[in-house]
C-alpha cells in the first residue's frame, strides 16, 4: 500500500486526512511540524508522497519542500490557505508538484494524490548490478551477497552519483553541487563523513569508492 506522510500542526486536519485516505488503501503517517517531517523522511525510505501544510512551527512547509528537493524527487503536495495564490506560486517554484487549498474535500485530495503517484510509477527505476552486488535506487536499498542494507536518502543520492560517473574523479565541490545542491553552504567536509558512512554500509563493496588524495573520490569499476 502507498505510504503518505502528512505534516500538519492542526489535529483536526491530521485526523481528517486519515479518515479520507486510509479507507482508500493508503498508509498515513502524520507529524506535527516541519522539523519532524524532515527527521521522519531522513530515517524512512518507504514514503511515496508527502503532504505539507505551509504554515507550521519549527519549519514551514516551504522550508521543508526546499530541504527535500536537495535530496529527493518524492512527490509533494502543498496545503495552502484558501485564496493564498502567492503561497501556491512560491510552493510550485520551490519544487512542489501540486497544491490544494483548505478546506478540501476527499475527492479532490484523492484525485491529486492518485495523479501524482501514477506519474511517479511511470518513471523507470534504475537498478545497478555487479557481481554479488545490487543497488535499487528507487528503494534506496543495496544487496551485498544477498544481504539487504537500507541507505539514507543522502547516501542513496551519493551512491547513484558515483555509479553514474564510474572511474571519474569527483571533487568535493562537484559532489556537493550534484548531491547537496548548488545552494548548499555548509562544511564541505560533510562529503567525507557521508563517504565514510556509505563505505561502511556497503561492507565488502565499500572499498570500490576510492580516495584520490587532494582531488576527491571515485567509484572504481570491477
mmCIF file of C-alpha atoms in Angstrom:
data_model
loop_
_atom_site.group_PDB
_atom_site.id
_atom_site.type_symbol
_atom_site.label_atom_id
_atom_site.label_comp_id
_atom_site.label_asym_id
_atom_site.label_seq_id
_atom_site.Cartn_x
_atom_site.Cartn_y
_atom_site.Cartn_z
ATOM 1 C CA UNK A 1 0.000 0.000 0.000
ATOM 2 C CA UNK A 2 1.295 3.507 -0.790
ATOM 3 C CA UNK A 3 2.513 5.444 2.240
ATOM 4 C CA UNK A 4 1.675 9.120 2.687
ATOM 5 C CA UNK A 5 3.391 11.456 5.156
ATOM 6 C CA UNK A 6 1.241 14.408 6.219
ATOM 7 C CA UNK A 7 2.906 17.301 8.068
ATOM 8 C CA UNK A 8 0.259 19.457 9.737
ATOM 9 C CA UNK A 9 0.043 21.239 13.090
ATOM 10 C CA UNK A 10 -3.775 21.174 13.267
ATOM 11 C CA UNK A 11 -5.068 17.969 14.851
ATOM 12 C CA UNK A 12 -8.427 18.090 13.060
ATOM 13 C CA UNK A 13 -6.788 18.083 9.632
ATOM 14 C CA UNK A 14 -4.458 15.221 10.571
ATOM 15 C CA UNK A 15 -7.494 13.184 11.642
ATOM 16 C CA UNK A 16 -9.459 14.205 8.548
ATOM 17 C CA UNK A 17 -6.749 13.088 6.119
ATOM 18 C CA UNK A 18 -6.557 9.699 7.828
ATOM 19 C CA UNK A 19 -10.337 9.354 7.534
ATOM 20 C CA UNK A 20 -10.141 10.271 3.834
ATOM 21 C CA UNK A 21 -7.151 8.172 2.809
ATOM 22 C CA UNK A 22 -6.939 5.024 4.931
ATOM 23 C CA UNK A 23 -10.229 3.505 3.650
ATOM 24 C CA UNK A 24 -8.908 4.183 0.116
ATOM 25 C CA UNK A 25 -5.940 1.891 0.707
ATOM 26 C CA UNK A 26 -3.232 4.297 1.868
ATOM 27 C CA UNK A 27 -0.970 4.122 4.894
ATOM 28 C CA UNK A 28 -0.981 7.563 6.507
ATOM 29 C CA UNK A 29 1.749 8.774 8.861
ATOM 30 C CA UNK A 30 1.376 12.209 10.435
ATOM 31 C CA UNK A 31 3.773 14.642 12.111
ATOM 32 C CA UNK A 32 3.034 17.913 13.852
ATOM 33 C CA UNK A 33 5.637 20.247 12.359
ATOM 34 C CA UNK A 34 8.160 20.685 9.581
ATOM 35 C CA UNK A 35 11.118 19.660 11.702
ATOM 36 C CA UNK A 36 9.521 16.298 12.465
ATOM 37 C CA UNK A 37 8.782 15.840 8.747
ATOM 38 C CA UNK A 38 12.443 16.274 7.811
ATOM 39 C CA UNK A 39 13.542 13.888 10.573
ATOM 40 C CA UNK A 40 10.990 11.266 9.561
ATOM 41 C CA UNK A 41 11.979 11.368 5.901
ATOM 42 C CA UNK A 42 15.677 11.199 6.762
ATOM 43 C CA UNK A 43 15.051 7.924 8.602
ATOM 44 C CA UNK A 44 12.471 6.342 6.267
ATOM 45 C CA UNK A 45 12.822 5.470 2.595
ATOM 46 C CA UNK A 46 9.354 3.983 2.125
ATOM 47 C CA UNK A 47 7.265 7.172 1.852
ATOM 48 C CA UNK A 48 5.590 7.517 -1.561
ATOM 49 C CA UNK A 49 4.175 11.045 -1.275
ATOM 50 C CA UNK A 50 4.319 13.999 1.122
ATOM 51 C CA UNK A 51 1.527 16.408 2.058
ATOM 52 C CA UNK A 52 2.902 19.639 3.516
ATOM 53 C CA UNK A 53 0.911 22.336 5.238
ATOM 54 C CA UNK A 54 2.569 25.693 4.577
ATOM 55 C CA UNK A 55 2.057 27.300 7.989
ATOM 56 C CA UNK A 56 3.777 25.058 10.560
ATOM 57 C CA UNK A 57 6.015 25.596 13.586
ATOM 58 C CA UNK A 58 9.754 24.765 13.654
ATOM 59 C CA UNK A 59 9.965 24.655 9.837
ATOM 60 C CA UNK A 60 7.336 25.863 7.385
ATOM 61 C CA UNK A 61 6.088 23.709 4.538
ATOM 62 C CA UNK A 62 8.115 25.835 2.127
ATOM 63 C CA UNK A 63 11.300 25.240 4.116
ATOM 64 C CA UNK A 64 10.639 21.507 4.247
ATOM 65 C CA UNK A 65 9.989 21.436 0.499
ATOM 66 C CA UNK A 66 13.285 23.223 -0.149
ATOM 67 C CA UNK A 67 15.187 20.745 2.038
ATOM 68 C CA UNK A 68 13.533 17.723 0.431
ATOM 69 C CA UNK A 69 14.327 18.882 -3.071
ATOM 70 C CA UNK A 70 18.031 18.844 -2.180
ATOM 71 C CA UNK A 71 17.900 15.100 -1.637
ATOM 72 C CA UNK A 72 14.782 13.666 -3.261
ATOM 73 C CA UNK A 73 12.245 13.938 -6.079
ATOM 74 C CA UNK A 74 9.468 12.451 -3.940
ATOM 75 C CA UNK A 75 6.029 13.856 -4.942
ATOM 76 C CA UNK A 76 4.986 16.818 -2.775
ATOM 77 C CA UNK A 77 1.561 18.421 -2.443
ATOM 78 C CA UNK A 78 1.448 21.738 -0.599
ATOM 79 C CA UNK A 79 -1.616 22.508 1.515
ATOM 80 C CA UNK A 80 -2.383 26.233 1.415
ATOM 81 C CA UNK A 81 -4.917 28.564 2.999
ATOM 82 C CA UNK A 82 -7.891 29.343 0.779
ATOM 83 C CA UNK A 83 -7.065 32.055 -1.733
ATOM 84 C CA UNK A 84 -3.326 32.218 -0.902
ATOM 85 C CA UNK A 85 -2.248 32.442 -4.537
ATOM 86 C CA UNK A 86 1.204 33.689 -3.651
ATOM 87 C CA UNK A 87 1.804 30.656 -1.410
ATOM 88 C CA UNK A 88 0.721 28.367 -4.240
ATOM 89 C CA UNK A 89 3.084 30.002 -6.724
ATOM 90 C CA UNK A 90 6.007 30.020 -4.284
ATOM 91 C CA UNK A 91 5.400 26.383 -3.378
ATOM 92 C CA UNK A 92 5.465 25.285 -7.010
ATOM 93 C CA UNK A 93 8.591 27.344 -7.653
ATOM 94 C CA UNK A 94 10.297 25.630 -4.713
ATOM 95 C CA UNK A 95 9.663 22.212 -6.223
ATOM 96 C CA UNK A 96 6.201 21.164 -5.063
ATOM 97 C CA UNK A 97 4.294 19.103 -7.620
ATOM 98 C CA UNK A 98 0.791 20.325 -6.792
ATOM 99 C CA UNK A 99 -1.202 22.260 -4.220
ATOM 100 C CA UNK A 100 -4.562 22.015 -2.516
ATOM 101 C CA UNK A 101 -6.421 24.770 -0.687
ATOM 102 C CA UNK A 102 -8.091 24.393 2.703
ATOM 103 C CA UNK A 103 -10.768 23.388 3.313
ATOM 104 C CA UNK A 104 -10.518 20.477 0.878
ATOM 105 C CA UNK A 105 -12.809 17.564 0.080
ATOM 106 C CA UNK A 106 -11.952 13.886 -0.109
ATOM 107 C CA UNK A 107 -12.346 13.520 -3.893
ATOM 108 C CA UNK A 108 -10.058 16.457 -4.677
ATOM 109 C CA UNK A 109 -7.348 15.134 -2.347
ATOM 110 C CA UNK A 110 -7.556 11.602 -3.755
ATOM 111 C CA UNK A 111 -7.504 12.847 -7.352
ATOM 112 C CA UNK A 112 -4.303 14.816 -6.812
ATOM 113 C CA UNK A 113 -2.587 12.012 -4.924
ATOM 114 C CA UNK A 114 -3.507 9.332 -7.466
ATOM 115 C CA UNK A 115 -2.444 11.547 -10.367
ATOM 116 C CA UNK A 116 0.999 12.160 -8.847
ATOM 117 C CA UNK A 117 1.509 8.513 -7.924
ATOM 118 C CA UNK A 118 0.647 7.403 -11.466
ATOM 119 C CA UNK A 119 3.208 9.855 -12.785
ATOM 120 C CA UNK A 120 5.809 8.559 -10.335
ATOM 121 C CA UNK A 121 5.155 4.920 -11.218
ATOM 122 C CA UNK A 122 5.735 5.704 -14.873
ATOM 123 C CA UNK A 123 9.331 6.657 -14.137
ATOM 124 C CA UNK A 124 11.515 3.641 -14.740
ATOM 125 C CA UNK A 125 13.560 2.718 -11.695
ATOM 126 C CA UNK A 126 17.281 2.237 -12.160
ATOM 127 C CA UNK A 127 18.906 -0.959 -10.980
ATOM 128 C CA UNK A 128 22.695 -1.199 -10.810
ATOM 129 C CA UNK A 129 24.136 -4.708 -10.758
ATOM 130 C CA UNK A 130 27.634 -6.071 -10.355
ATOM 131 C CA UNK A 131 28.935 -9.391 -9.119
ATOM 132 C CA UNK A 132 27.391 -10.168 -5.695
ATOM 133 C CA UNK A 133 26.020 -6.629 -5.543
ATOM 134 C CA UNK A 134 22.766 -4.864 -6.472
ATOM 135 C CA UNK A 135 21.558 -1.311 -5.905
ATOM 136 C CA UNK A 136 17.885 -0.404 -6.345
ATOM 137 C CA UNK A 137 17.930 3.368 -6.367
ATOM 138 C CA UNK A 138 14.140 3.805 -6.226
ATOM 139 C CA UNK A 139 14.071 1.852 -2.948
ATOM 140 C CA UNK A 140 17.306 3.236 -1.537
ATOM 141 C CA UNK A 141 18.430 -0.323 -0.949
ATOM 142 C CA UNK A 142 21.648 -2.253 -1.579
ATOM 143 C CA UNK A 143 22.020 -6.031 -1.530
ATOM 144 C CA UNK A 144 25.559 -7.284 -0.907
ATOM 145 C CA UNK A 145 25.906 -11.075 -1.173
ATOM 146 C CA UNK A 146 22.139 -11.275 -0.770
ATOM 147 C CA UNK A 147 22.080 -9.254 2.464
ATOM 148 C CA UNK A 148 19.940 -6.134 2.169
ATOM 149 C CA UNK A 149 21.049 -2.775 3.516
ATOM 150 C CA UNK A 150 18.818 0.314 3.513
ATOM 151 C CA UNK A 151 20.551 3.605 2.726
ATOM 152 C CA UNK A 152 19.568 7.052 3.930
ATOM 153 C CA UNK A 153 18.224 9.353 1.171
ATOM 154 C CA UNK A 154 21.534 11.234 1.041
ATOM 155 C CA UNK A 155 23.579 8.029 0.863
ATOM 156 C CA UNK A 156 21.311 6.841 -1.928
ATOM 157 C CA UNK A 157 21.925 10.003 -3.960
ATOM 158 C CA UNK A 158 25.649 9.832 -3.276
ATOM 159 C CA UNK A 159 25.968 6.209 -4.411
ATOM 160 C CA UNK A 160 23.918 6.864 -7.545
ATOM 161 C CA UNK A 161 26.165 9.825 -8.411
ATOM 162 C CA UNK A 162 29.264 7.664 -8.007
ATOM 163 C CA UNK A 163 27.797 4.862 -10.124
ATOM 164 C CA UNK A 164 26.745 7.239 -12.886
ATOM 165 C CA UNK A 165 30.319 8.578 -13.009
ATOM 166 C CA UNK A 166 32.357 5.393 -12.634
ATOM 167 C CA UNK A 167 36.126 5.811 -12.737
ATOM 168 C CA UNK A 168 35.804 9.620 -12.837
ATOM 169 C CA UNK A 169 37.443 11.543 -10.027
ATOM 170 C CA UNK A 170 34.794 13.748 -8.432
ATOM 171 C CA UNK A 171 35.861 16.717 -6.331
ATOM 172 C CA UNK A 172 34.092 17.607 -3.108
ATOM 173 C CA UNK A 173 32.663 20.661 -4.872
ATOM 174 C CA UNK A 174 31.212 18.534 -7.666
ATOM 175 C CA UNK A 175 29.713 16.104 -5.171
ATOM 176 C CA UNK A 176 28.211 18.925 -3.107
ATOM 177 C CA UNK A 177 26.687 20.573 -6.197
ATOM 178 C CA UNK A 178 25.146 17.365 -7.501
ATOM 179 C CA UNK A 179 24.112 15.663 -4.267
ATOM 180 C CA UNK A 180 23.509 18.504 -1.808
ATOM 181 C CA UNK A 181 22.568 21.168 -4.368
ATOM 182 C CA UNK A 182 24.244 24.362 -5.552
ATOM 183 C CA UNK A 183 22.705 26.403 -2.746
ATOM 184 C CA UNK A 184 24.401 24.329 -0.030
ATOM 185 C CA UNK A 185 26.736 26.499 2.058
ATOM 186 C CA UNK A 186 27.710 24.080 4.816
ATOM 187 C CA UNK A 187 31.033 22.447 5.599
ATOM 188 C CA UNK A 188 32.489 20.649 2.527
ATOM 189 C CA UNK A 189 33.839 18.009 4.918
ATOM 190 C CA UNK A 190 30.304 16.631 5.169
ATOM 191 C CA UNK A 191 31.206 14.809 1.938
ATOM 192 C CA UNK A 192 33.980 12.950 3.774
ATOM 193 C CA UNK A 193 31.591 11.969 6.558
ATOM 194 C CA UNK A 194 28.970 10.647 4.149
ATOM 195 C CA UNK A 195 31.529 8.772 2.043
ATOM 196 C CA UNK A 196 32.806 7.060 5.201
ATOM 197 C CA UNK A 197 29.245 6.144 6.201
ATOM 198 C CA UNK A 198 28.433 4.848 2.711
ATOM 199 C CA UNK A 199 31.578 2.709 2.595
ATOM 200 C CA UNK A 200 30.612 1.137 5.912
ATOM 201 C CA UNK A 201 27.091 0.335 4.685
ATOM 202 C CA UNK A 202 28.419 -1.251 1.501
ATOM 203 C CA UNK A 203 30.652 -3.531 3.598
ATOM 204 C CA UNK A 204 32.914 -5.610 1.344
ATOM 205 C CA UNK A 205 31.986 -3.393 -1.606
ATOM 206 C CA UNK A 206 32.838 -0.214 0.265
ATOM 207 C CA UNK A 207 36.406 -0.250 -0.992
ATOM 208 C CA UNK A 208 35.085 0.334 -4.520
ATOM 209 C CA UNK A 209 34.844 4.010 -3.502
ATOM 210 C CA UNK A 210 38.432 5.200 -3.772
ATOM 211 C CA UNK A 211 40.100 8.334 -2.447
ATOM 212 C CA UNK A 212 42.101 10.432 -4.899
ATOM 213 C CA UNK A 213 44.298 12.259 -2.437
ATOM 214 C CA UNK A 214 43.871 16.020 -2.679
ATOM 215 C CA UNK A 215 41.402 15.669 -5.555
ATOM 216 C CA UNK A 216 38.283 13.884 -4.337
ATOM 217 C CA UNK A 217 36.716 10.442 -4.727
ATOM 218 C CA UNK A 218 35.835 7.973 -7.479
ATOM 219 C CA UNK A 219 33.999 4.680 -7.871
ATOM 220 C CA UNK A 220 36.263 2.054 -9.393
ATOM 221 C CA UNK A 221 34.673 -0.319 -11.910
ATOM 222 C CA UNK A 222 35.093 -4.024 -11.355
#
